[in-house]
Short mmCIF file of C-alpha atoms in Angstrom, two decimals:
data_model
loop_
_atom_site.label_atom_id
_atom_site.label_comp_id
_atom_site.label_asym_id
_atom_site.label_seq_id
_atom_site.Cartn_x
_atom_site.Cartn_y
_atom_site.Cartn_z
CA PHE A 1 0.00 0.00 0.00
CA LYS A 2 2.84 2.38 0.89
CA ARG A 3 4.54 1.70 -2.45
CA ARG A 4 1.31 2.44 -4.33
CA ILE A 5 1.09 5.82 -2.60
CA THR A 6 4.74 6.55 -3.37
CA MET A 7 4.29 5.62 -7.03
CA ARG A 8 1.21 7.79 -7.34
CA PHE A 9 3.13 10.73 -5.87
CA LEU A 10 6.21 10.28 -8.01
CA ARG A 11 4.59 9.51 -11.36
CA PRO A 12 3.64 13.16 -12.14
CA PHE A 13 7.18 14.27 -11.31
CA LEU A 14 8.69 11.60 -13.53
CA PHE A 15 6.35 12.31 -16.43
CA SER A 16 7.38 15.95 -16.09
CA LEU A 17 11.04 15.01 -16.13
CA ALA A 18 10.61 12.73 -19.11
CA ALA A 19 8.57 15.24 -21.08
CA TYR A 20 10.86 18.14 -20.28
CA SER A 21 13.98 16.12 -21.07
CA LEU A 22 13.01 16.34 -24.71
CA VAL A 23 13.83 20.05 -24.65
CA VAL A 24 17.57 19.60 -24.89
CA PHE A 25 17.37 17.61 -28.10
CA VAL A 26 17.28 20.96 -29.88
CA ALA A 27 20.75 21.86 -28.61
CA HIS A 28 22.36 18.81 -30.18
CA ALA A 29 22.33 18.23 -33.93
CA GLN A 30 21.20 14.72 -34.78
CA THR A 31 23.29 12.88 -37.35
CA PRO A 32 22.79 9.42 -38.88
CA SER A 33 25.44 8.04 -36.52
CA THR A 34 23.78 9.37 -33.38
CA THR A 35 22.42 6.51 -31.29
CA PRO A 36 19.23 6.86 -29.24
CA ASP A 37 20.84 5.62 -26.03
CA ALA A 38 23.64 8.17 -26.32
CA LEU A 39 21.11 10.96 -26.75
CA VAL A 40 19.07 9.90 -23.74
CA ARG A 41 22.15 9.28 -21.60
CA ASP A 42 23.75 12.65 -22.25
CA LEU A 43 20.66 14.81 -22.42
CA SER A 44 18.62 13.47 -19.51
CA ASN A 45 21.15 14.54 -16.91
CA GLU A 46 21.73 17.83 -18.73
CA VAL A 47 18.05 18.64 -18.56
CA LEU A 48 17.97 18.07 -14.82
CA ASN A 49 20.55 20.80 -14.44
CA ALA A 50 18.53 23.04 -16.75
CA ILE A 51 15.40 22.58 -14.64
CA LYS A 52 17.26 23.30 -11.41
CA ALA A 53 18.69 26.49 -12.92
CA ASP A 54 15.37 27.80 -14.27
CA LYS A 55 13.18 29.10 -11.45
CA ALA A 56 10.18 29.65 -13.72
CA LEU A 57 10.22 26.05 -14.91
CA LYS A 58 10.89 24.68 -11.46
CA SER A 59 7.90 26.60 -10.13
CA GLY A 60 5.67 24.93 -12.72
CA ASP A 61 5.05 28.04 -14.82
CA THR A 62 2.71 26.59 -17.44
CA GLY A 63 3.31 29.38 -19.92
CA ARG A 64 7.05 28.88 -19.70
CA VAL A 65 6.72 25.12 -20.14
CA GLN A 66 4.30 25.50 -23.06
CA LYS A 67 6.64 27.94 -24.80
CA LEU A 68 9.52 25.49 -24.52
CA VAL A 69 7.34 22.64 -25.76
CA ASP A 70 6.32 24.61 -28.85
CA GLU A 71 9.79 25.89 -29.64
CA LYS A 72 12.06 23.06 -28.54
CA ILE A 73 10.25 19.79 -27.88
CA LEU A 74 7.86 19.62 -30.81
CA PRO A 75 10.54 19.11 -33.51
CA TYR A 76 11.89 16.06 -31.68
CA THR A 77 8.71 14.43 -30.44
CA ASP A 78 6.08 12.66 -32.49
CA PHE A 79 3.06 13.99 -30.61
CA GLN A 80 0.74 12.91 -33.41
CA LYS A 81 1.85 9.29 -33.16
CA MET A 82 1.61 9.48 -29.38
CA THR A 83 -1.94 10.79 -29.71
CA GLN A 84 -2.88 8.26 -32.40
CA LEU A 85 -1.77 5.34 -30.25
CA SER A 86 -3.51 6.78 -27.21
CA VAL A 87 -6.80 7.29 -29.04
CA GLY A 88 -6.73 3.78 -30.48
CA PRO A 89 -9.04 2.48 -33.25
CA GLY A 90 -11.13 5.65 -33.23
CA TRP A 91 -8.24 7.53 -34.82
CA ARG A 92 -8.88 5.82 -38.18
CA ASN A 93 -12.31 7.43 -38.48
CA ALA A 94 -11.21 10.90 -37.38
CA THR A 95 -11.01 13.69 -39.94
CA PRO A 96 -7.76 15.64 -40.41
CA GLU A 97 -9.29 18.50 -38.43
CA GLN A 98 -10.27 16.18 -35.58
CA ARG A 99 -6.81 14.61 -35.53
CA ALA A 100 -5.21 18.04 -35.32
CA ALA A 101 -7.53 19.02 -32.47
CA LEU A 102 -6.85 15.77 -30.59
CA THR A 103 -3.09 16.20 -30.92
CA ARG A 104 -3.24 19.82 -29.80
CA GLU A 105 -5.47 19.15 -26.79
CA PHE A 106 -3.54 16.04 -25.72
CA ARG A 107 -0.24 17.91 -25.86
CA THR A 108 -1.75 20.73 -23.79
CA LEU A 109 -3.13 18.21 -21.30
CA LEU A 110 0.30 16.66 -20.75
CA VAL A 111 1.95 20.04 -20.24
CA ARG A 112 -0.68 21.32 -17.83
CA THR A 113 -1.00 18.07 -15.91
CA TYR A 114 2.67 17.58 -15.18
CA SER A 115 4.24 21.05 -15.22
CA GLY A 116 3.53 21.60 -11.54
CA ALA A 117 5.53 18.54 -10.53
CA LEU A 118 8.83 20.07 -11.69
CA SER A 119 9.29 21.64 -8.26
CA GLN A 120 9.96 18.18 -6.84
CA ILE A 121 13.30 17.91 -8.63
CA SER A 122 16.25 18.13 -6.24
CA ASP A 123 19.43 16.05 -6.47
CA HIS A 124 18.02 13.56 -8.99
CA LYS A 125 20.08 12.21 -11.85
CA VAL A 126 19.38 9.77 -14.67
CA GLU A 127 21.48 6.67 -15.32
CA LEU A 128 21.36 4.64 -18.52
CA ARG A 129 20.57 0.93 -18.21
CA PRO A 130 21.98 -1.68 -20.64
CA PHE A 131 20.82 -0.89 -24.17
CA ARG A 132 20.01 -3.82 -26.44
CA ALA A 133 19.39 -2.97 -30.07
CA GLN A 134 20.82 -3.58 -33.51
CA PRO A 135 22.26 -0.76 -35.64
CA THR A 136 19.52 -1.40 -38.18
CA ASP A 137 16.65 -1.09 -35.67
CA THR A 138 14.29 1.79 -36.27
CA ASP A 139 12.09 1.41 -33.19
CA VAL A 140 13.82 1.03 -29.82
CA ILE A 141 13.38 1.36 -26.08
CA VAL A 142 16.02 3.19 -24.07
CA ARG A 143 15.82 2.21 -20.41
CA THR A 144 17.03 4.50 -17.66
CA GLN A 145 16.61 4.90 -13.94
CA VAL A 146 16.23 8.03 -11.87
CA VAL A 147 18.36 8.04 -8.73
CA ALA A 148 18.67 10.43 -5.81
CA SER A 149 20.44 10.49 -2.47
CA ARG A 150 17.33 9.00 -0.86
CA GLY A 151 15.00 6.26 -2.06
CA ASP A 152 15.30 3.41 -4.51
CA PRO A 153 16.10 3.91 -8.22
CA ILE A 154 12.97 4.54 -10.27
CA GLN A 155 12.32 3.20 -13.77
CA LEU A 156 12.04 5.77 -16.57
CA ASP A 157 12.08 4.43 -20.14
CA TYR A 158 11.76 6.07 -23.56
CA ARG A 159 10.36 4.57 -26.76
CA LEU A 160 11.85 6.13 -29.90
CA GLU A 161 11.33 5.74 -33.62
CA LYS A 162 13.90 6.61 -36.27
CA THR A 163 12.43 8.92 -38.90
CA ASP A 164 13.79 10.95 -41.78
CA GLY A 165 14.20 13.76 -39.27
CA GLY A 166 16.14 11.66 -36.76
CA TRP A 167 15.08 9.83 -33.61
CA LYS A 168 11.76 10.92 -32.12
CA ILE A 169 10.21 9.94 -28.81
CA TYR A 170 6.60 8.84 -28.88
CA ASP A 171 6.04 7.03 -25.58
CA LEU A 172 7.31 7.03 -21.99
CA ASN A 173 7.33 4.34 -19.32
CA ILE A 174 7.13 5.58 -15.75
CA LEU A 175 7.32 3.03 -12.94
CA GLY A 176 6.19 0.25 -15.28
CA VAL A 177 3.30 2.20 -16.82
CA TRP A 178 3.50 3.35 -20.46
CA LEU A 179 1.99 6.78 -21.00
CA VAL A 180 0.12 5.67 -24.13
CA GLU A 181 -1.46 2.67 -22.42
CA ASN A 182 -2.30 4.81 -19.42
CA TYR A 183 -4.46 7.10 -21.55
CA LYS A 184 -5.67 4.58 -24.13
CA SER A 185 -8.28 2.94 -21.91
CA GLN A 186 -9.68 6.34 -20.94
CA PHE A 187 -9.76 7.66 -24.50
CA THR A 188 -11.22 4.48 -26.01
CA SER A 189 -14.02 4.51 -23.45
CA GLN A 190 -14.78 8.15 -24.23
CA VAL A 191 -14.79 7.56 -28.00
CA ASN A 192 -17.12 4.57 -27.60
CA ALA A 193 -19.47 6.67 -25.50
CA SER A 194 -19.56 9.95 -27.41
CA GLY A 195 -17.33 9.69 -30.48
CA ILE A 196 -14.24 11.63 -31.46
CA ASP A 197 -15.95 14.98 -30.93
CA GLY A 198 -16.88 13.86 -27.43
CA LEU A 199 -13.25 13.09 -26.65
CA ILE A 200 -12.12 16.45 -28.03
CA LYS A 201 -14.73 18.18 -25.89
CA THR A 202 -13.62 16.28 -22.78
CA LEU A 203 -9.96 17.15 -23.36
CA THR A 204 -10.79 20.80 -24.02
CA GLU A 205 -12.86 21.05 -20.85
CA ARG A 206 -10.16 19.34 -18.81
CA ASN A 207 -7.53 21.74 -20.12
CA SER A 208 -9.78 24.66 -19.26
CA GLN A 209 -10.17 23.38 -15.71
CA LEU A 210 -6.42 22.95 -15.31
CA ALA A 211 -5.83 26.45 -16.68
CA GLN A 212 -8.24 27.91 -14.12
CA LYS A 213 -6.44 26.12 -11.30
CA LYS A 214 -3.15 27.64 -12.44
CA ALA A 215 -4.66 31.11 -12.63
#
């Protein structure tokens, strides 16, 4: 029971760390020889230092986080694929306009849900776990663990796909729970009950509620 409480408390912080760690991809040019594990290894610990040094981010300033997502994270994250997998079968029947709205609202939901947890970062660092992949692989999982001076190491994994634009992250595993799977059951249930427009409406309303709480 105690571990369940701890996991529930830490998951928002770790999702924040994982999502924000994408920011530093913009500072490093990706080349065909760049490996996904090297990127995650080097950049994850760098981003921890960036968070600690930025008071606005550490305070959970949603506007600051959203600005960084739009300018830095978006080019290196496949938010559309992340949204498609989270929505499930209903995505096939969605119009281009509905898909764009779903992707936009889901991205906003992630930012607003987890931005406040950034203040929990202290002396944490990220360590790379053994990476098993072939040079020809185009879809890989990079496994890491978050460690601090207190507490046990915590699992934090990244799923990446190699595209024409380089490696892009499209899923995260926090404490054994994949982000996509975590939302898929919720989204599928909503689509079955009220269709794609119903899901868009639910996401929009949830984002509005989160924005009011931040105000």
